[in-house]
Amino acid sequence: MEIFNPQQIKLTKYLFYTGKGGVGKTSAACATAVTLADSGKKVLLISTDPASNLQDVFNTDLTNKGVPIKDVPNLVVANLDPIKAAAEYRESVIAPYRGKLPDAVLDNMEEQLSGSCTVEIAAFNEFSNFITDDQTQIDYDHIIFDTAPTGHTLRMLQLPSAWSNFISESTHGASCLGQLSGLESKKEIYKKAVETLANGKLTTLVLVSRPEAAPLKEAERASGELAEIGVKNQTMILNGLLASYDDSISESLYHKQQRALADMPQDLRNLVTYAVPLRAYNITGIDNVRALLTKDNYVLRDEKIHAQAIPQLKEVIDDLYNTHKKVIFTMGKGGVGKTTIGAAIARGLAVKGKKVHLTTTDPAAHLKFVIDETSGITLSHIDEQAELKKYQEEVLAKARATLSEEDIAYIEEDLRSPCTQEIAVFRAFAQIVEKAEDQIVVIDTAPTGHTLLLLDSTQSYHKEIQRSQGDIPESVKKLLPRLRNAEETEVIIVTLAEATPVYEALRLEEDLKRAGIGTKWWVINSSMYRRGTTNLLLSAKASNEIEWINRVDQHAKGNFAVIAWSADEVKGDKLLAL
């Protein structure tokens, strides 16, 4: 696989970098921008990532207008804050209704406009201005975006109903309706922006992934979603590839990556793909950005772990056992190991004599876990796609009775959003929890705070205005108060010892707080620091984890555990070893 070198590739004017949180989008986008600027091209780099660390990367205070980088003469960097943009956008939509509509209605509108889709639409709103500005096109040879919109958001923007008053008049309790109200004036700008994205002569979409199963699966999904709406001009960067090994740990990592590449989805194999080698350092400072594509700096950081002893998962399980928790969620972004941690907690509690029910949305769950009835654990698998289909059909059946075909198309797109999937799956979880009054229920893949608030606000909203919406079953109504009861419910936040996964976990925790759900324990999974290695590259990488382990320790007030990186699938009796 060829090493990624922007100077040796024919690049389009616009480059959009996209991928799961933590795969290295920002690093790849920054390295591309600096390499092109160093070669004499005039480059504008724009980040719309809520967890952006561009200010640290360039050691410069950045604005949403763009700031020239002193050490890279041809480079200007803009840092758009989509969270702030979303808040301003939300207020602009709701302000005209304040004092005119009941508080319950306003609360519901506010929650409708608080999800990740709103943040993305607000971000798209910001960077559309850069795509469609004539002067910007004249001033720069390349305009690079760190974090591209998803296929779902782009399809939403293309639907004619997005520009009708339907949005402010009718919702159904899913996730994205209402998020495009107030954008009528931007219709032409968005149309031009979407056309530019789909134009292969102008734009390349760069999928960034890691040579691991979960990020590759996500890359396949994103690639397919974007190709569906005409964004077929795609290429891929595989970040963090280990080229050689010299101890058992580095050998295990090398073979784990090779297995993931051998099993890479067929659609991704058809893309032109480049590699970026595994680096030991965090990508901060111009020297490291320039080195990313050419060489490594094996620097062992001398930062020390603050905790006198690093807790293990056993201490988390002991606390859950001693405090008699009945409902336990493992939560975190995709790919951090929620399923494994959830299964390990279930096994640990069962060993202590508790009757445990583990429910997961992992389709391979029944293969992964060697669990029999005598172990005190029962297992159920929720089919996400089947639950989603069931929910979609229920909502559409009601909508068809009263709405036009144009509005139905909009609802159909809304029903494809991530939040809708969470609601559908959550309903299935609720039924399982209701059945398990006499057991501890461990739930892998939980809904976000935004989804929970949507379910809650839709209940109160429904009393105000009779609408076409998916009904909320009794089991869900009962479960929401139960989740807010800290004596009964525990949410375990799962993350990795890296910048983006920690920032995303913090946002998830804030989301839960808004929904009235507290968290206590954090689990840092797959830690190279905890594994111990003599390989110089991996030892340096492990030393970079210390900063994030210390941050989680401080944030969680010592209520955290760190689990070592493992080359094997953790299943069966290996769960107990965690």
XYZ file of C-alpha atoms in Angstrom:
578
model
C 0.000 0.000 0.000
C 1.386 3.376 -1.062
C 2.288 5.913 1.664
C 0.071 9.011 1.482
C 1.973 11.925 -0.083
C -0.226 14.840 -1.248
C 2.544 16.185 -3.526
C 2.502 13.025 -5.642
C -1.291 12.791 -6.023
C -3.486 14.812 -8.381
C -5.772 16.603 -5.918
C -9.017 18.504 -6.488
C -9.601 22.032 -5.200
C -11.858 20.885 -2.346
C -10.869 18.042 -0.005
C -13.325 16.765 2.616
C -11.929 14.512 5.371
C -14.432 12.259 7.126
C -14.382 9.238 9.476
C -15.156 8.005 12.995
C -13.991 10.056 15.996
C -10.398 9.242 16.896
C -9.249 7.755 13.566
C -6.959 10.702 12.757
C -9.038 12.932 10.450
C -7.555 16.129 11.876
C -3.979 14.807 11.731
C -4.382 13.733 8.097
C -6.088 17.015 7.097
C -3.387 19.118 8.824
C -0.525 17.114 7.271
C -2.131 17.501 3.820
C -2.579 21.261 4.319
C 1.014 21.845 5.528
C 2.569 19.622 2.829
C 0.669 21.456 0.058
C 1.424 24.888 1.551
C 5.121 23.997 1.844
C 5.100 23.109 -1.857
C 3.947 26.641 -2.709
C 0.169 26.151 -2.930
C -2.169 28.596 -1.203
C -4.262 26.539 1.239
C -7.277 27.190 3.486
C -7.880 24.562 6.205
C -11.280 24.626 7.926
C -12.333 22.449 10.876
C -15.961 21.829 11.795
C -15.114 19.124 14.359
C -16.685 19.821 17.795
C -13.628 18.116 19.375
C -11.204 20.108 17.205
C -7.700 20.593 18.581
C -6.440 22.739 15.678
C -5.402 25.515 18.078
C -3.051 23.029 19.813
C -1.841 21.588 16.510
C -0.722 24.996 15.217
C -0.127 26.618 18.608
C -2.175 29.608 17.406
C -5.414 31.251 18.528
C -7.869 30.596 15.710
C -11.150 32.212 14.638
C -14.030 31.250 12.343
C -12.769 33.755 9.751
C -9.303 32.233 9.243
C -5.858 33.052 10.671
C -2.534 32.931 8.721
C -0.059 30.445 10.245
C 3.263 32.153 10.961
C 5.473 29.082 10.373
C 3.633 27.997 7.204
C 3.504 31.089 4.934
C 0.867 29.830 2.462
C -1.552 28.401 5.029
C -4.671 29.993 6.560
C -6.637 28.020 9.202
C -10.249 28.596 10.310
C -11.818 26.832 13.303
C -15.621 26.811 13.156
C -17.333 26.025 16.450
C -20.416 23.975 15.461
C -21.652 23.692 19.079
C -21.787 27.501 19.342
C -23.233 27.769 15.828
C -25.906 25.192 16.731
C -26.843 27.135 19.899
C -27.191 30.389 17.907
C -29.158 28.603 15.203
C -31.439 26.931 17.774
C -32.227 30.284 19.388
C -32.930 31.931 16.009
C -35.560 29.250 15.272
C -37.216 29.286 18.709
C -37.090 33.039 19.535
C -40.170 34.016 17.461
C -42.325 31.524 19.427
C -41.295 32.577 22.943
C -44.325 33.890 24.862
C -46.669 32.645 22.134
C -46.537 28.876 22.685
C -46.760 26.833 25.910
C -43.485 25.989 27.707
C -43.929 22.272 26.987
C -44.058 23.017 23.257
C -40.952 25.232 23.448
C -39.104 22.585 25.470
C -39.908 20.027 22.811
C -38.751 22.350 20.022
C -35.538 23.019 21.919
C -34.850 19.302 22.342
C -35.646 18.639 18.681
C -32.882 21.138 17.921
C -30.332 19.750 20.400
C -29.165 16.578 18.659
C -26.021 15.778 16.710
C -27.917 16.371 13.445
C -28.480 20.025 14.398
C -24.774 20.437 15.159
C -23.954 18.995 11.758
C -26.484 21.167 9.936
C -25.128 24.240 11.774
C -21.598 23.219 10.736
C -22.744 22.724 7.145
C -24.379 26.143 7.307
C -20.982 27.623 8.308
C -18.805 25.886 5.753
C -21.299 26.334 2.900
C -20.305 29.992 3.023
C -16.682 29.018 2.335
C -17.643 26.653 -0.532
C -19.841 29.202 -2.293
C -17.769 32.363 -1.720
C -16.293 33.543 -5.052
C -13.353 35.412 -3.491
C -12.319 32.348 -1.433
C -12.199 30.298 -4.644
C -9.922 32.886 -6.260
C -7.617 33.244 -3.226
C -6.810 29.549 -2.634
C -5.513 26.605 -4.671
C -6.925 24.100 -2.156
C -9.685 24.337 0.470
C -9.538 21.470 2.985
C -12.363 20.597 5.385
C -11.701 18.555 8.511
C -15.007 16.657 9.117
C -17.445 16.290 6.225
C -21.253 16.102 6.502
C -22.862 12.650 6.570
C -25.016 11.263 3.785
C -28.055 11.593 6.057
C -27.526 15.345 6.527
C -26.949 15.909 2.812
C -30.118 13.985 1.907
C -32.072 16.072 4.433
C -30.860 19.264 2.759
C -31.902 18.008 -0.678
C -35.514 17.229 0.233
C -38.083 19.775 -0.961
C -40.090 19.510 2.250
C -37.112 20.830 4.157
C -38.086 24.270 2.919
C -41.806 24.105 3.715
C -43.675 25.247 6.796
C -44.402 21.593 7.479
C -41.457 21.476 9.841
C -42.817 23.951 12.323
C -46.282 22.423 12.128
C -45.813 18.665 12.357
C -43.347 16.310 13.999
C -43.577 12.679 14.941
C -41.162 12.210 17.811
C -38.111 11.146 15.815
C -34.958 13.185 15.633
C -34.363 15.717 12.900
C -37.667 17.343 12.040
C -37.556 21.010 12.816
C -33.833 21.259 12.354
C -34.082 22.875 8.948
C -36.802 25.369 9.816
C -35.600 28.911 9.320
C -33.149 27.964 6.552
C -35.300 29.077 3.620
C -32.895 31.942 2.857
C -29.979 29.510 2.537
C -31.663 27.222 0.018
C -29.589 28.327 -2.994
C -26.313 28.314 -1.058
C -26.961 24.747 0.158
C -27.925 23.598 -3.325
C -24.648 24.933 -4.698
C -22.681 23.417 -1.781
C -24.216 19.957 -2.300
C -23.568 20.179 -6.066
C -19.930 21.094 -5.391
C -19.556 18.107 -3.067
C -20.845 15.744 -5.763
C -18.656 17.210 -8.519
C -15.652 14.881 -8.904
C -13.665 17.530 -10.828
C -13.922 19.929 -7.896
C -14.129 17.740 -4.782
C -12.565 14.616 -3.296
C -14.023 12.968 -0.209
C -11.210 11.431 1.855
C -12.403 8.607 4.138
C -10.009 8.259 7.067
C -9.981 4.950 8.916
C -7.718 2.742 10.979
C -6.705 -0.835 10.136
C -9.259 -2.156 12.653
C -12.618 -3.864 12.184
C -14.973 -1.217 13.729
C -13.564 1.897 11.954
C -13.470 0.019 8.619
C -17.105 -0.980 9.042
C -17.997 2.665 9.767
C -15.988 3.806 6.717
C -17.945 1.348 4.544
C -21.259 2.723 5.867
C -20.211 6.364 5.294
C -18.877 5.572 1.830
C -22.136 3.867 0.794
C -24.348 6.612 2.246
C -22.452 9.341 0.401
C -22.240 7.380 -2.877
C -26.055 7.005 -2.724
C -26.487 10.746 -3.139
C -23.866 11.199 -5.830
C -20.700 11.829 -3.784
C -18.721 9.050 -5.492
C -15.397 10.841 -5.792
C -13.868 9.027 -2.788
C -10.424 7.934 -1.683
C -9.281 6.360 1.607
C -6.426 6.843 4.061
C -5.614 4.038 6.508
C -4.011 5.749 9.484
C -1.761 4.067 12.072
C -0.361 1.159 10.066
C 2.397 -0.778 11.850
C 5.062 -1.831 9.336
C 7.291 -4.071 11.477
C 7.568 -5.689 14.920
C 10.265 -6.675 17.426
C 8.448 -7.980 20.513
C 5.362 -10.087 21.239
C 3.085 -7.038 21.692
C 4.103 -5.320 18.445
C 3.873 -8.677 16.642
C 0.317 -9.187 17.980
C -0.702 -5.668 16.871
C 0.832 -6.181 13.422
C -1.087 -9.427 12.854
C -4.340 -7.957 14.266
C -4.102 -5.102 11.726
C -3.315 -7.500 8.877
C -6.366 -9.608 9.767
C -8.582 -6.486 9.702
C -7.178 -5.532 6.270
C -7.703 -9.068 4.946
C -11.361 -8.870 6.058
C -11.880 -5.330 4.691
C -15.375 -4.827 3.178
C -15.437 -5.292 -0.609
C -16.756 -1.779 -1.341
C -13.704 -0.248 0.360
C -11.328 -2.461 -1.633
C -12.514 -0.664 -4.769
C -11.283 2.711 -3.463
C -7.805 4.094 -4.109
C -6.227 3.666 -0.657
C -3.113 5.172 0.950
C -1.380 4.411 4.244
C -0.097 6.670 7.033
C 2.316 4.816 9.366
C 1.582 4.447 13.087
C 3.145 7.367 14.966
C 4.100 7.491 18.619
C 3.218 11.127 19.181
C 0.113 13.289 19.385
C -0.045 15.501 16.326
C 0.690 18.904 17.890
C 3.210 21.489 16.735
C 4.302 22.193 13.152
C 7.313 19.831 13.399
C 5.084 16.851 14.216
C 2.574 17.766 11.503
C 5.395 17.909 8.935
C 6.815 14.607 10.239
C 3.503 12.698 10.112
C 3.863 11.627 6.488
C 7.659 11.249 6.492
C 9.202 10.135 9.806
C 8.534 9.331 13.465
C 9.881 11.033 16.576
C 10.309 8.330 19.211
C 10.027 10.523 22.276
C 9.180 8.864 25.570
C 7.264 11.457 27.599
C 8.280 11.643 31.237
C 4.800 12.479 32.560
C 3.826 10.277 35.506
C 0.527 8.646 36.458
C -1.019 10.651 39.328
C -3.036 7.809 40.847
C -1.184 5.771 43.478
C -2.731 2.658 41.961
C -4.742 2.275 38.745
C -8.070 0.562 39.482
C -9.079 -2.518 37.515
C -12.489 -3.526 36.193
C -12.867 -5.774 39.251
C -13.243 -2.655 41.433
C -16.015 -1.336 39.180
C -17.828 -4.703 39.419
C -17.364 -4.826 43.224
C -18.956 -1.381 43.515
C -21.899 -2.353 41.272
C -22.401 -5.472 43.402
C -22.134 -3.684 46.756
C -24.491 -0.854 45.752
C -27.122 -3.341 44.425
C -27.441 -1.786 40.954
C -30.227 -3.291 38.843
C -29.779 -1.634 35.429
C -26.240 -1.120 34.085
C -25.450 0.606 30.782
C -22.108 0.634 28.988
C -21.963 3.827 26.927
C -19.403 5.374 24.608
C -18.664 6.072 20.962
C -18.465 3.245 18.441
C -15.339 1.102 18.516
C -14.267 1.739 22.128
C -15.324 -1.720 23.350
C -18.732 -1.235 25.018
C -19.878 -4.771 24.163
C -16.771 -6.390 25.649
C -16.913 -4.294 28.840
C -20.654 -4.978 29.227
C -20.087 -8.727 28.839
C -17.167 -8.680 31.316
C -19.305 -6.843 33.904
C -22.119 -9.378 33.390
C -19.716 -12.291 33.899
C -18.144 -10.654 36.956
C -21.516 -10.129 38.652
C -22.646 -13.658 37.778
C -19.500 -15.099 39.393
C -20.540 -13.254 42.580
C -23.815 -15.182 42.498
C -26.094 -12.567 40.899
C -28.686 -13.514 38.303
C -27.765 -11.401 35.274
C -29.364 -10.681 31.911
C -27.039 -9.256 29.224
C -28.623 -7.643 26.195
C -26.642 -6.401 23.238
C -27.104 -5.073 19.706
C -23.880 -6.708 18.539
C -24.942 -9.128 15.769
C -22.032 -11.461 16.609
C -22.872 -11.494 20.329
C -24.189 -15.038 20.344
C -20.923 -16.205 18.790
C -18.652 -14.086 20.951
C -19.745 -15.055 24.410
C -19.489 -18.572 25.747
C -22.404 -18.267 28.131
C -24.642 -20.995 29.464
C -27.641 -20.840 31.792
C -25.655 -22.348 34.683
C -23.331 -19.331 34.724
C -26.231 -17.192 36.004
C -26.368 -15.188 32.773
C -29.109 -15.082 30.158
C -28.407 -13.334 26.887
C -30.618 -11.574 24.386
C -29.682 -9.997 21.087
C -31.587 -7.029 19.702
C -31.631 -6.814 15.910
C -31.135 -3.070 15.321
C -32.280 -3.165 11.716
C -35.430 -5.180 12.501
C -36.364 -2.840 15.377
C -35.723 0.222 13.219
C -37.870 -1.143 10.402
C -40.694 -1.933 12.837
C -40.580 1.602 14.280
C -40.346 3.253 10.854
C -43.385 1.350 9.614
C -45.381 2.285 12.715
C -44.620 6.005 12.292
C -45.181 6.017 8.517
C -48.505 4.191 8.803
C -49.809 7.036 11.005
C -48.236 9.769 8.861
C -49.733 8.473 5.598
C -53.219 9.010 6.982
C -52.790 12.788 7.106
C -49.720 13.956 5.122
C -48.810 14.606 1.471
C -46.302 12.458 -0.444
C -43.746 15.301 -0.298
C -43.963 15.444 3.477
C -43.850 11.642 3.712
C -40.484 11.746 1.842
C -39.179 14.113 4.503
C -40.370 11.892 7.346
C -38.786 8.869 5.637
C -35.433 10.662 5.618
C -35.875 11.755 9.203
C -36.480 8.136 10.122
C -33.025 7.229 8.772
C -31.249 9.396 11.338
C -29.006 7.954 14.083
C -31.355 9.249 16.800
C -34.332 7.426 15.294
C -32.358 4.189 15.367
C -31.568 4.818 19.043
C -35.267 5.356 19.824
C -36.234 2.132 18.016
C -33.574 0.088 19.810
C -34.361 1.733 23.125
C -37.975 0.560 22.896
C -36.706 -3.023 22.572
C -34.343 -2.493 25.539
C -37.246 -1.158 27.605
C -39.262 -4.340 27.043
C -36.317 -6.482 28.153
C -35.716 -4.405 31.295
C -39.402 -4.662 32.178
C -39.228 -8.471 31.933
C -36.172 -8.605 34.177
C -37.513 -7.293 37.491
C -35.773 -10.101 39.379
C -32.352 -9.805 37.683
C -29.542 -7.348 37.049
C -29.810 -6.145 33.451
C -26.599 -5.135 31.657
C -27.275 -3.174 28.466
C -24.704 -2.615 25.738
C -25.207 0.305 23.312
C -27.362 2.805 25.166
C -29.185 5.857 23.776
C -27.726 9.339 24.236
C -29.149 11.925 26.607
C -30.592 13.750 23.606
C -32.598 10.678 22.582
C -33.867 10.199 26.132
C -34.928 13.845 26.319
C -36.663 13.502 22.954
C -38.667 10.557 24.277
C -39.484 12.513 27.416
C -40.371 15.803 25.734
C -42.476 14.029 23.119
C -44.607 12.600 25.944
C -45.338 16.033 27.411
C -45.673 17.600 23.970
C -48.237 15.006 22.939
C -50.526 16.198 25.704
C -50.422 19.712 24.218
C -50.900 18.956 20.531
C -52.288 15.802 18.906
C -49.740 14.830 16.284
C -48.748 12.053 13.926
C -45.995 10.317 15.863
C -44.639 6.982 16.981
C -46.383 6.034 20.225
C -44.244 5.666 23.320
C -44.883 2.280 24.928
C -45.568 2.013 28.658
C -42.277 0.151 29.129
C -40.350 3.226 27.870
C -42.380 5.605 30.046
C -41.491 3.493 33.088
C -37.844 3.150 32.148
C -37.069 6.882 31.883
C -37.697 7.556 35.613
C -35.814 4.358 36.462
C -32.759 5.571 34.522
C -32.790 8.791 36.522
C -32.755 6.832 39.777
C -29.052 6.624 40.708
C -29.765 3.982 43.365
C -31.003 1.577 40.702
C -29.150 2.546 37.521
C -25.444 2.947 36.707
C -23.990 4.252 33.460
C -20.411 3.175 32.741
C -18.632 5.520 30.295
C -16.194 3.610 28.061
C -13.385 5.439 26.238
C -9.781 5.174 25.008
C -6.720 7.059 26.335
C -6.665 9.490 23.398
C -7.835 13.067 22.858
C -10.888 12.610 20.597
C -12.488 9.602 22.372
C -12.105 11.390 25.748
C -13.613 14.649 24.429
C -16.486 12.717 22.847
C -17.083 10.821 26.105
C -17.215 14.135 27.997
C -19.842 15.438 25.544
C -21.817 12.226 25.989
C -21.698 12.684 29.771
C -22.962 16.286 29.434
C -25.776 14.980 27.235
C -26.776 12.503 29.954
C -26.658 15.195 32.640
C -29.177 17.235 30.635
C -31.437 14.183 30.731
C -31.044 13.941 34.511
C -28.819 10.853 34.406
C -25.625 10.881 36.452
C -22.445 8.897 35.810
C -19.804 7.623 38.213
C -17.413 5.129 36.608
C -15.225 5.602 33.543
C -13.428 2.682 31.897
C -10.398 3.309 29.656
C -10.192 0.356 27.297
C -7.415 -1.056 25.110
C -4.522 0.735 26.844
C -0.996 0.193 25.508
C 0.335 1.770 28.741
C -1.323 -0.969 30.756
C -0.042 -3.681 28.400
C 3.681 -2.927 28.723
C 5.954 -3.351 25.672
C 9.653 -3.122 24.794
C 8.909 -1.891 21.260
C 10.203 1.693 21.088
C 7.318 3.048 18.984
C 4.617 1.458 21.140
C 6.401 2.466 24.380
C 6.400 6.084 23.193
C 2.733 5.746 22.241
C 1.984 4.329 25.706
C 3.700 7.331 27.318
C 1.323 9.622 25.383
C -1.648 7.870 27.014
C -0.583 9.027 30.502
C -1.935 12.569 29.991
C -5.406 11.169 29.154
C -5.400 8.584 31.948
C -4.621 11.417 34.394
C -7.388 13.600 32.936
C -9.977 10.840 33.290
C -8.740 10.091 36.830
C -9.165 13.750 37.822
C -12.529 14.138 36.074
C -14.006 10.922 37.516
C -12.529 11.644 40.980
C -10.639 8.347 40.949
C -13.670 6.287 39.834
C -12.041 4.835 36.755
C -10.440 1.616 35.541
C -7.882 0.930 32.820
C -7.946 -2.251 30.721
C -4.878 -3.397 28.781
C -4.839 -3.640 24.977
C -5.500 -7.183 23.779
C -4.657 -8.800 20.467
C -7.356 -11.444 20.935
C -11.114 -11.317 20.699
C -12.123 -11.108 24.360
C -14.775 -13.795 24.814
C -15.808 -16.620 27.076
C -13.525 -17.148 30.056
C -11.196 -14.391 28.805
C -13.903 -11.935 29.929
C -13.091 -12.835 33.529
C -9.423 -12.014 32.925
C -10.378 -8.385 32.293
